[in-house]
Coordinates of C-alpha atoms in Angstrom, one line a residue:
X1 CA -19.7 38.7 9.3
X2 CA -21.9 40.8 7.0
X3 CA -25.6 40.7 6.2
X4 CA -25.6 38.3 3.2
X5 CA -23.0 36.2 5.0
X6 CA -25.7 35.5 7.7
X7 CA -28.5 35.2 5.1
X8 CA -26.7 32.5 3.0
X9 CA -26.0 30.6 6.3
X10 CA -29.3 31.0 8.1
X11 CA -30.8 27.4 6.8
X12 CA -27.9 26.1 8.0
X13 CA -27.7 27.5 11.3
X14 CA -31.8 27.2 11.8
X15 CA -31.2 23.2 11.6
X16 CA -27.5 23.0 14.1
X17 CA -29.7 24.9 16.8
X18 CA -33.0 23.8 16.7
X19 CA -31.5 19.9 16.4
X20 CA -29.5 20.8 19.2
X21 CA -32.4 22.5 21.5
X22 CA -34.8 19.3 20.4
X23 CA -32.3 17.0 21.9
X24 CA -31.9 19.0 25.1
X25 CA -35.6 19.4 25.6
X26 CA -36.5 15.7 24.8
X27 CA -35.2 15.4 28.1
X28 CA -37.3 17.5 30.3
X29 CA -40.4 16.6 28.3
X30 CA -42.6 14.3 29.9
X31 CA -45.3 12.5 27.6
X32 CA -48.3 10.2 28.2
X33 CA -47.1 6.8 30.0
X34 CA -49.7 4.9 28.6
X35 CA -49.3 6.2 24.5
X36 CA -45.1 4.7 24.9
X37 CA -45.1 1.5 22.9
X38 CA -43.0 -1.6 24.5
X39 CA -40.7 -2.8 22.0
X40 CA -39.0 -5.8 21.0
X41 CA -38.2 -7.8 24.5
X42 CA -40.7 -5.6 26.8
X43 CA -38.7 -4.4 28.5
X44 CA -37.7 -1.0 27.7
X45 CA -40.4 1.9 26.6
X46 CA -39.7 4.3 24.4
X47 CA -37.4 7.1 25.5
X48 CA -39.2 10.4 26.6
X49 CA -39.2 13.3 24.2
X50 CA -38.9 11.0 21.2
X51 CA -42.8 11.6 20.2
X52 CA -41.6 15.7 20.7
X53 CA -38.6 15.5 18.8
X54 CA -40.1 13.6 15.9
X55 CA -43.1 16.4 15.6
X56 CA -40.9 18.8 15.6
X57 CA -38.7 17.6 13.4
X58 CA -41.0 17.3 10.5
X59 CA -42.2 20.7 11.0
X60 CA -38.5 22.0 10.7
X61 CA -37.8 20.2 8.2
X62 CA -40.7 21.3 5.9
X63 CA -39.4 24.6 6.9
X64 CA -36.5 24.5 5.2
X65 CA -38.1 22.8 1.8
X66 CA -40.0 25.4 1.8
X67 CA -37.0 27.8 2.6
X68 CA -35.1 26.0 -0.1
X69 CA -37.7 26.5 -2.8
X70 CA -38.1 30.1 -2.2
X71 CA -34.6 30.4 -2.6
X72 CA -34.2 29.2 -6.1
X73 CA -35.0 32.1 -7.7
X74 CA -31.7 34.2 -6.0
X75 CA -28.6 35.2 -7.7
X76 CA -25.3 33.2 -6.5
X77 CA -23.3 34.2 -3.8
X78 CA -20.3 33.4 -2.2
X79 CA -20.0 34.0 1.7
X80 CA -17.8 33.8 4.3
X81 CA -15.2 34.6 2.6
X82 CA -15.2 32.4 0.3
X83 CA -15.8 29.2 2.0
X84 CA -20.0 29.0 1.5
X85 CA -22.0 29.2 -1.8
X86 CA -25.6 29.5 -2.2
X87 CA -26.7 29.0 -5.7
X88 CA -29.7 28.0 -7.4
X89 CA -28.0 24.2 -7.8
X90 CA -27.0 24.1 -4.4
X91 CA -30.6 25.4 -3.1
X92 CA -32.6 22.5 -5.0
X93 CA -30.5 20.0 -3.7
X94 CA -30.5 21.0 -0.4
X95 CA -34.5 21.1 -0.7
X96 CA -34.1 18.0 -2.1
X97 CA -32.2 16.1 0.7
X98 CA -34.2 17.7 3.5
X99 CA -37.6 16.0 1.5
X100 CA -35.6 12.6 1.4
X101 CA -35.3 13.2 4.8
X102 CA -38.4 14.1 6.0
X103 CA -40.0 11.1 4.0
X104 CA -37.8 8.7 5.5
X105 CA -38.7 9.6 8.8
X106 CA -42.3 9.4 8.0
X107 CA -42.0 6.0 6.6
X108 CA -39.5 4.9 9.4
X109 CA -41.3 5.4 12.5
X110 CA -43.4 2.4 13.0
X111 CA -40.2 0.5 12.1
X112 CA -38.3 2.0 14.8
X113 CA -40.4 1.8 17.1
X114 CA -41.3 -1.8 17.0
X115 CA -37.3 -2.0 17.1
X116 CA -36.5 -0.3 20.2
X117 CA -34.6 2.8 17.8
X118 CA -37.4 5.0 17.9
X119 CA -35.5 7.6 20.3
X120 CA -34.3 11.1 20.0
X121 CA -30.7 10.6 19.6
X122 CA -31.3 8.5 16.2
X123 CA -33.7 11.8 14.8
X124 CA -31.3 13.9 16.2
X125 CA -28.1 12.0 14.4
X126 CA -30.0 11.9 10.9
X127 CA -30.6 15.9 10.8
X128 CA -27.2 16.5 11.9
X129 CA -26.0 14.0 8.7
X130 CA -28.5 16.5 6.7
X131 CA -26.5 19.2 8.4
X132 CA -23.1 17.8 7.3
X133 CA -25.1 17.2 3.5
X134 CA -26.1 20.8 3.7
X135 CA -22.6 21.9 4.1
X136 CA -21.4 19.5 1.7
X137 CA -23.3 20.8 -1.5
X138 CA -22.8 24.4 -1.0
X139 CA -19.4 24.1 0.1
X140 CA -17.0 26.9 -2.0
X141 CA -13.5 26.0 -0.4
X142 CA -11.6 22.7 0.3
X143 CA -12.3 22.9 3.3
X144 CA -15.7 23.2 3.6
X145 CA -16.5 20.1 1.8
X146 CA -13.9 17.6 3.7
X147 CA -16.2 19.2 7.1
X148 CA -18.9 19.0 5.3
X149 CA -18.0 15.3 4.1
X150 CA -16.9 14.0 7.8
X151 CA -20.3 16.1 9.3
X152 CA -22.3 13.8 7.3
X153 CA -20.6 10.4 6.9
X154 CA -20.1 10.4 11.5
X155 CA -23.7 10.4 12.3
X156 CA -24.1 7.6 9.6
X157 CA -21.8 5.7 11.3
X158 CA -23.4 5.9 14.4
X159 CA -27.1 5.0 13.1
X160 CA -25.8 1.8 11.3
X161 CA -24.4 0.7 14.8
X162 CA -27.6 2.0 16.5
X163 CA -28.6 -1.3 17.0
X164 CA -25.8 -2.5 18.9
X165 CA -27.6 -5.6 19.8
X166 CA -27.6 -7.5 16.2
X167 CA -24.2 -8.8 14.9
X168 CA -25.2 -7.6 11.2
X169 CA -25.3 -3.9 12.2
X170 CA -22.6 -3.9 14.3
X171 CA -20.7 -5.5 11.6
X172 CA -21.7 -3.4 9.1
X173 CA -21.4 -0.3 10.8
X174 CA -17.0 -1.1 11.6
X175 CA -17.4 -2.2 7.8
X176 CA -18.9 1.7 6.9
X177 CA -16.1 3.2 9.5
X178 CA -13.2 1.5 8.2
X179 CA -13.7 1.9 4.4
X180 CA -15.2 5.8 4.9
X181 CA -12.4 6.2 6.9
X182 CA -10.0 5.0 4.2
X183 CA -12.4 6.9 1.3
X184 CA -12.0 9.8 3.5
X185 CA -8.1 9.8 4.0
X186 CA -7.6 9.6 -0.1
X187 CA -10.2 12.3 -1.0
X188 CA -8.2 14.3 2.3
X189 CA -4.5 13.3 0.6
X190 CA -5.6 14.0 -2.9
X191 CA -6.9 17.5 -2.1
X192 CA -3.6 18.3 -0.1
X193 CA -1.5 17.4 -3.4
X194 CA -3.9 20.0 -5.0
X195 CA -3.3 22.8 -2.3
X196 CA 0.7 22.0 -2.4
X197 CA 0.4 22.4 -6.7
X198 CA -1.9 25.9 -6.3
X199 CA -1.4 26.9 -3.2
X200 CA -5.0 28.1 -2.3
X201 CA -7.9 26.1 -1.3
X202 CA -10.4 28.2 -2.7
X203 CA -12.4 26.0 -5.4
X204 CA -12.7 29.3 -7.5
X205 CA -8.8 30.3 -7.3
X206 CA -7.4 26.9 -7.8
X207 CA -10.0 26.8 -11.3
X208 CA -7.8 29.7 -11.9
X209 CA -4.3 28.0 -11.1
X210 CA -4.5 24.8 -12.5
X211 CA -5.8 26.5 -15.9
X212 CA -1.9 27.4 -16.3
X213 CA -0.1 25.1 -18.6
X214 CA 3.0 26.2 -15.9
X215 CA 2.1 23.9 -13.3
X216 CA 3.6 20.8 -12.3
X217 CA 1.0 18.4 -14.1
X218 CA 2.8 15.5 -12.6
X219 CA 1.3 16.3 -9.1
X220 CA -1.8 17.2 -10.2
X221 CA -2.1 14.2 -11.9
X222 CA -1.7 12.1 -9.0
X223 CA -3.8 14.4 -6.4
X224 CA -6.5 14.0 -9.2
X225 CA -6.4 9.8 -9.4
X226 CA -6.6 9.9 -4.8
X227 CA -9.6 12.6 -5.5
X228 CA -11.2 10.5 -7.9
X229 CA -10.9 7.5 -5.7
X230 CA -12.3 9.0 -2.7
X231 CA -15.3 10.2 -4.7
X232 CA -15.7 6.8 -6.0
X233 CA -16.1 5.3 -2.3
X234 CA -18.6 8.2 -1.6
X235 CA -20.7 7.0 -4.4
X236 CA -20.0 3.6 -4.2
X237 CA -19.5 2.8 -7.7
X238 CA -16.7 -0.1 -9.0
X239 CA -14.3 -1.1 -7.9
X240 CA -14.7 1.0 -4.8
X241 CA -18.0 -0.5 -4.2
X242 CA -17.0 -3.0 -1.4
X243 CA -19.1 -1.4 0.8
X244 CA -22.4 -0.7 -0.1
X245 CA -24.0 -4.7 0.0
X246 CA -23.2 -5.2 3.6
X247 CA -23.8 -1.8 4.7
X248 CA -27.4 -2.1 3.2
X249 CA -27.6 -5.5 4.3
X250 CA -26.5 -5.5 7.7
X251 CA -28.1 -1.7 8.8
X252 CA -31.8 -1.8 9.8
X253 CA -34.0 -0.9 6.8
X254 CA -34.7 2.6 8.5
X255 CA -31.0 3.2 8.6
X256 CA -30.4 1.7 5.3
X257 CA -33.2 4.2 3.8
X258 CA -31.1 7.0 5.5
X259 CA -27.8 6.3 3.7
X260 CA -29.5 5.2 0.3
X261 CA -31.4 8.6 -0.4
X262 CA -30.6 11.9 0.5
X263 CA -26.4 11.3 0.4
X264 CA -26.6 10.5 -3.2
X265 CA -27.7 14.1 -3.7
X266 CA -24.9 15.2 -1.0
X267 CA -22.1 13.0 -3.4
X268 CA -23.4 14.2 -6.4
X269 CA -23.1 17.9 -5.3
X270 CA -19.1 16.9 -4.3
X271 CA -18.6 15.4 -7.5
X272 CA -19.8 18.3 -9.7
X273 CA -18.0 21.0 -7.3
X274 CA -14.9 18.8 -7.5
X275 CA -14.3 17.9 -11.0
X276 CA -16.5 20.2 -13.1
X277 CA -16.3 23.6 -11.1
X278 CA -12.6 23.2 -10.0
X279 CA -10.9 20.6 -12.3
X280 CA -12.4 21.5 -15.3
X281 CA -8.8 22.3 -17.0
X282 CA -7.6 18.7 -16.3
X283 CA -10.7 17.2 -18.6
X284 CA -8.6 14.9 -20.3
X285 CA -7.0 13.1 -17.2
X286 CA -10.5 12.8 -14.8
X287 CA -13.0 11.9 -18.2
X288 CA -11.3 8.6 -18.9
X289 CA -11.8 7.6 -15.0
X290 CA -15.1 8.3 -14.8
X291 CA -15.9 6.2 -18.4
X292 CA -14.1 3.2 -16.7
X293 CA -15.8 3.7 -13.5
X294 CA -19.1 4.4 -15.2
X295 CA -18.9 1.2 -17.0
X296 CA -17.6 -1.4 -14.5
X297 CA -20.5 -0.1 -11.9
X298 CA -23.2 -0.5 -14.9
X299 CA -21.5 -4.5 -15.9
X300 CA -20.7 -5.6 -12.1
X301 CA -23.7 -4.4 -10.3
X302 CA -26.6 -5.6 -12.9
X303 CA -25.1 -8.5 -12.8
X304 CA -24.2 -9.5 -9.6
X305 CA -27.5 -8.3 -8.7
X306 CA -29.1 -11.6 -10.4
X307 CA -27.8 -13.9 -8.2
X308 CA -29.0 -12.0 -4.8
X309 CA -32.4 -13.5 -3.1
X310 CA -32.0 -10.9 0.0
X311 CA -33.8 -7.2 -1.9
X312 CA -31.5 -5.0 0.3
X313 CA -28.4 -6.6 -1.2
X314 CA -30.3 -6.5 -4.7
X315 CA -31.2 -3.3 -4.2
X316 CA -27.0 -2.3 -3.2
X317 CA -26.0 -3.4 -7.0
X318 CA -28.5 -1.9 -8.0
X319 CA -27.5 1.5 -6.8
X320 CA -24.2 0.5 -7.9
X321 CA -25.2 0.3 -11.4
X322 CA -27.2 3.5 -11.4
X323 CA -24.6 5.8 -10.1
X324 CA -23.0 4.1 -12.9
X325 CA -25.6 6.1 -15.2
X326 CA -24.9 9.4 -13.0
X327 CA -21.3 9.2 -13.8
X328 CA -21.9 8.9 -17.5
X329 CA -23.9 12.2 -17.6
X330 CA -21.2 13.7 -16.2
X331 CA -19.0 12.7 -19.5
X332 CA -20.3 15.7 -21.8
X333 CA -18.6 18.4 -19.6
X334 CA -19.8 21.3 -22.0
X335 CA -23.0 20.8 -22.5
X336 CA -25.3 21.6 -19.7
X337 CA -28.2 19.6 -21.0
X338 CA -25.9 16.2 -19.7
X339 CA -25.2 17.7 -16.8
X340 CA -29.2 19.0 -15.7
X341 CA -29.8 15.0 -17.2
X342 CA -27.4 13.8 -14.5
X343 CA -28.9 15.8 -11.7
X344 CA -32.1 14.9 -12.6
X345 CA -31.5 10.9 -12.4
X346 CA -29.8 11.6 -9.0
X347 CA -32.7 13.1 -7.9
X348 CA -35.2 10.8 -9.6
X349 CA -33.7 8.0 -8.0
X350 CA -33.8 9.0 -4.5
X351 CA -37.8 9.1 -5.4
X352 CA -37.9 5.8 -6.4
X353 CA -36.2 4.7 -3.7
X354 CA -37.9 6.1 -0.9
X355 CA -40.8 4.8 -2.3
X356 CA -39.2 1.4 -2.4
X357 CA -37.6 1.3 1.0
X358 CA -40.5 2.6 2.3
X359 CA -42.9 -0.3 0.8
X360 CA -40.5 -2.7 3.1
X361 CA -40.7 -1.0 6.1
X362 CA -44.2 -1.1 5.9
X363 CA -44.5 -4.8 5.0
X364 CA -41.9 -5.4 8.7
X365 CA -43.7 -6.4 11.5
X366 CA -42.0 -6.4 15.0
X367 CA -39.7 -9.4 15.1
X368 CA -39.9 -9.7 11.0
X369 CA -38.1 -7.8 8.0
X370 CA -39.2 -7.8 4.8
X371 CA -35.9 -8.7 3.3
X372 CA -36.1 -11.1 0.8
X373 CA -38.2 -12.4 -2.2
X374 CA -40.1 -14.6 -0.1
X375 CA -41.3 -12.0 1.9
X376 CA -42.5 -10.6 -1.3
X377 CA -44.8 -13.7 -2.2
X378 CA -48.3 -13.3 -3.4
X379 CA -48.7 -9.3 -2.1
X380 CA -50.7 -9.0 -5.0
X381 CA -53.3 -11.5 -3.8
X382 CA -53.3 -10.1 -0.4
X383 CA -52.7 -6.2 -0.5
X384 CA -53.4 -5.3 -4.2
X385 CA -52.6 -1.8 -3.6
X386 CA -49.5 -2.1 -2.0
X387 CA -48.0 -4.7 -4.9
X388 CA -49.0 -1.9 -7.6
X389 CA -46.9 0.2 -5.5
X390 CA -43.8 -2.0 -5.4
X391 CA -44.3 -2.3 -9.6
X392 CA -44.1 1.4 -10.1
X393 CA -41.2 1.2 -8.3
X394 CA -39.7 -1.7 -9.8
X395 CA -40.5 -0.6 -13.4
X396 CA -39.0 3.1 -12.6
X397 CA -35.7 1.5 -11.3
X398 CA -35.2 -0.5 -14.7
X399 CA -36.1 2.4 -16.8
X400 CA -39.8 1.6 -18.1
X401 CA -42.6 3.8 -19.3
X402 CA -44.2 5.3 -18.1
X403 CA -42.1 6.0 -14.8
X404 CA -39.8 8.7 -13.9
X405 CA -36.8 6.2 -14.6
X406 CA -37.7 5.3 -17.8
X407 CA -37.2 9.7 -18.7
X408 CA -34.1 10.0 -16.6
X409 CA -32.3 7.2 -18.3
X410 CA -33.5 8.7 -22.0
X411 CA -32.0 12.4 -20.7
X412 CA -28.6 10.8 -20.0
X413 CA -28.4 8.4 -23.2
X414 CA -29.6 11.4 -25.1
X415 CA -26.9 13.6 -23.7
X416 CA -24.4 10.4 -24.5
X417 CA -25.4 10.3 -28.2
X418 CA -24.9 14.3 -28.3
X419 CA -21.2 13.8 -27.1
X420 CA -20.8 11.4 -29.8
X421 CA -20.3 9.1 -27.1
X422 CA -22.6 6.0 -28.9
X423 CA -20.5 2.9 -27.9
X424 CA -20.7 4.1 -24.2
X425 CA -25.0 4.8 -24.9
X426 CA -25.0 1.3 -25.8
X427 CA -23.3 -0.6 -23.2
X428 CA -25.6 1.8 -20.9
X429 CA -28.7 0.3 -22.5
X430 CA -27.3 -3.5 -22.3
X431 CA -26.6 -3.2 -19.1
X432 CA -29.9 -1.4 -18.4
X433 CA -31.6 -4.7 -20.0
X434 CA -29.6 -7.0 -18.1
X435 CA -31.1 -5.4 -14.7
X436 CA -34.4 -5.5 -15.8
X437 CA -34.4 -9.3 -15.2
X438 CA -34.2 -8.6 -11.9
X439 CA -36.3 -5.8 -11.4
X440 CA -39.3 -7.9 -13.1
X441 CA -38.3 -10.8 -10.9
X442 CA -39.3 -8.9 -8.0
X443 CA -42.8 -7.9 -9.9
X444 CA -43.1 -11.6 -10.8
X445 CA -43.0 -12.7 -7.2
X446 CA -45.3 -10.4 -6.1
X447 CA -48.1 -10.8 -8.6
X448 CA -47.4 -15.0 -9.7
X449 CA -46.4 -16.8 -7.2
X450 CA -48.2 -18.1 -4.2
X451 CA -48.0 -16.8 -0.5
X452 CA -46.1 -19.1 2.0
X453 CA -46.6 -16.5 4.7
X454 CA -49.1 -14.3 6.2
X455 CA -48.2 -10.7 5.0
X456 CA -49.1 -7.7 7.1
X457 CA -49.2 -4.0 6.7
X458 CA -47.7 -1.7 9.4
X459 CA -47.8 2.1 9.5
X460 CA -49.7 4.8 10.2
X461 CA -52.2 5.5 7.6
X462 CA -50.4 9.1 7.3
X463 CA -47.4 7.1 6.4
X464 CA -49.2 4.6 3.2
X465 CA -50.6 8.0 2.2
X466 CA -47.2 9.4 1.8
X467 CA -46.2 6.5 -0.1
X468 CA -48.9 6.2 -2.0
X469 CA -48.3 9.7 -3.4
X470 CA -44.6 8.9 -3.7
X471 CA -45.5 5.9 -6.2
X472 CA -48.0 8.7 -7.5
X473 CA -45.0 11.1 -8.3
X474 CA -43.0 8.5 -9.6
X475 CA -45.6 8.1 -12.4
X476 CA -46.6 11.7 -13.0
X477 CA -43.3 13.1 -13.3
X478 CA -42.2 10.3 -15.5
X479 CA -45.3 11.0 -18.4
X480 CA -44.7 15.0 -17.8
X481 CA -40.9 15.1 -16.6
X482 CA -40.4 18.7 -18.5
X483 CA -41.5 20.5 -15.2
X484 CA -38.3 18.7 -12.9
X485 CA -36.2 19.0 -16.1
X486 CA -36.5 22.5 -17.2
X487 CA -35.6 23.3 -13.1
X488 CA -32.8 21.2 -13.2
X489 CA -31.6 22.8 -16.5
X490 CA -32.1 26.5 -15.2
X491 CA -30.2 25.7 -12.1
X492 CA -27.4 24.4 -13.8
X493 CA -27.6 27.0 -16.2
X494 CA -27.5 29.7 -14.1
X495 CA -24.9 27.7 -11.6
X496 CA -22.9 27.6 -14.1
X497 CA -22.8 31.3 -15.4
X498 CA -22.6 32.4 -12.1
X499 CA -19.3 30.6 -11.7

């Protein structure tokens, strides 16, 4: 191993051994007896350590933003012989993730605590998911993303079933196992098709390979359809979408948070290093998935997203159809405006939806989730402040000025129109106007209709000031998005040229 080997990895080792060592000390640390909160039944206390894992925690993980950041400005490596890549793409979404992270640990902890889930093996489980997302987006060799891949998606399936108590997690969580485990054995089958064509599992070599008109297309072909399928489950999208409203129905809201944010950077990251960095050659066999996929997510999840009264499940199509809008950026492979537009909606929309996940948690009580539109009722009358909020968020999902949604949306149907892709721009923005019916539906509750309930406001006042600047960011960076754009576009940029 030589110097820049260790120096690309550091980040990554930093969080294995300090999560590690945090979940060995939580359980020689003793804390104050009369600061542990009962939960649910009274019966158990919180677990001891959990209040010294959680501080540390946050503090490692605005480390390694700040790591992250600093990093942007290096040239791209490869390391370790050839399995790891840092690159200026790879270093803002992993600065990314581990801010989704840290955010939804901030807004979970009341939650988890009045829950019972507040202990140091769930903070523990979602940094070594960030670990496996880590891995995942600066993963250079087959290899490296399936471990990558599996080192993120386990942990998930342990939170999900964290609370082994309630029927809905444990239901969901067999529901995430099976179906990851069946995502995971095509993306795993595809990719072996692609090392028995090339022979190499070196993303850089088998660009290189399958680049020769000499190959057996036949095979490739079909590796390519089981790769494209197995990135569909990651990202949920149609018809591999199955999944997603009864995982985010069924996990807790902190879990659900965990799953909805930071792995859309993770699958994003997979997707480009996949098909744009490695299967590049075979354009005209992977674009046509992607428009079909990119089409049925935007028509099946708007809709089917009217009918649903429970947000969580609203809020599942609704991530359906925006991957849907990720996909299409991906269409215009040689241009890398589409491409910075794409990353930027990714990362957009992992804004607005800590911001939105996090307004729920906050409105749960012990014994009460804020889960449906009824819960919703009236906030306006009641907690002004916190409905304003929920509106931001609202109008950024469905793509309204002056939120960050509404410029992410115009940077992909811009990029669309530049491909000469117009039919596809327009089904984009029909769809986009079927789901702001209910987007608004959610605002209309909140602000029109009467309250059947009392409705009360959890959380430390650390975590509403987070979320108040999260609803803040959402509207900044959506009337001046030039700042995240123009980053976006010189990490892709330079991503790009040095590949």
């Amino acid at each position: 191993m030589q110097a820049f080997d260790l120096y690309a990895i550091l980040p990554e080792l930093v969080l294995l051994i300090v999560t590690c060592l945090l979940l060995v000390l939580s359980v020689y640390v003793r804390e104050n007896p009369s600061s542990t909160p009962r939960v649910e039944q009274d019966v158990f206390h919180t677990p001891r350590g959990v209040g010294f894992v959680y501080f540390f925690s946050i503090i490692l993980l605005a480390y390694l933003i700040f790591l992250f950041v600093g990093r942007m400005g290096d040239v791209s490596l490869v390391a370790m012989n050839g399995l790891f890549q840092s690159d200026p793409f790879s270093n803002l979404l992993k600065a990314c993730s581990c801010g989704a992270v840290l955010v939804s640990l901030i807004y979970s902890k009341k939650y988890l605590q009045d829950r019972g889930m507040f202990r140091p093996d769930f903070i523990v489980l979602a940094l070594l998911a960030l670990l496996g997302q880590m891995v995942l987006i600066s993963g250079a060799n087959l290899l490296t993303l399936y471990l990558g891949l599996e080192l993120m998606a386990l942990p998930m399936y342990a939170l999900v079933a964290m609370r082994h108590s309630s029927e809905k997690s444990v239901e969901a969580a067999i529901k995430y196992f099976i179906l990851g485990a069946l995502a995971s054995g095509f993306l795993l089958y595809g990719m072996s098709m692609l090392y028995g064509v090339t022979g190499s599992l070196d993303l850089i070599e088998i660009f290189k390979i399958v680049a020769d008109p000499r190959i057996n297309h036949l095979v490739m072909a079909f590796g390519l359809v089981f790769i494209v399928a197995g990135l569909a489950f990651k990202l949920g999208v149609v018809p591999f979408h199955m999944w997603v409203p009864d995982v985010y129905q069924g996990a807790p809201t902190a879990v659900t948070l965990m799953i909805a944010a930071a792995p859309k950077l993770a699958a994003f990251a997979l997707l480009f290093r996949l098909l744009v960095n490695t299967l590049l050659p075979l354009l005209g066999d992977w674009q046509p998935m992607l428009v079909l996929l990119a089409v049925l997510s935007l028509v099946v999840g708007n809709v089917t997203a009217i009918a649903q009264t429970n947000i969580k499940r609203m809020l599942a199509y609704s991530a359906i159809a925006q991957m849907g809008f990720v996909l299409l950026g991906m269409l215009s492979v040689f241009d890398d405006h589409a491409f910075s537009a794409s990353m930027f909606y990714a990362i957009t929309y992992v804004l607005t939806t800590l911001g939105t996940f996090g307004l729920l948690m906050i409105l749960s009580r012990k014994g009460y989730d804020c889960e449906t539109l009824d819960g919703l009722k009236g906030l306006n009358k009641t907690h002004p402040w916190f409905a304003f909020i929920g509106l931001v968020m609202m109008f950024s999902l469905a793509g309204i000025p002056p939120t960050v949604g509404f410029a992410a949306k115009l940077g992909v149907l811009e990029a669309l129109v530049d491909a000469e892709h117009t039919f596809l721009a327009v089904i984009a923005v029909l769809a986009s106007l079927v789901g702001a019916f209910y987007y608004l539906r959610v605002v209309k509750v909140m602000y029109f209709d009467q309250p059947d309930h009392e409705i009360t406001v959890t959380g430390s006042g650390f975590a509403k000031g987070i979320l108040g600047l999260n609803s803040i960011l959402v509207l900044v960076i959506g009337i001046v998005p030039a700042g995240l754009m123009s980053l976006c576009l010189d990490a892709m940029r330079r991503t790009l040229l040095g590949s």
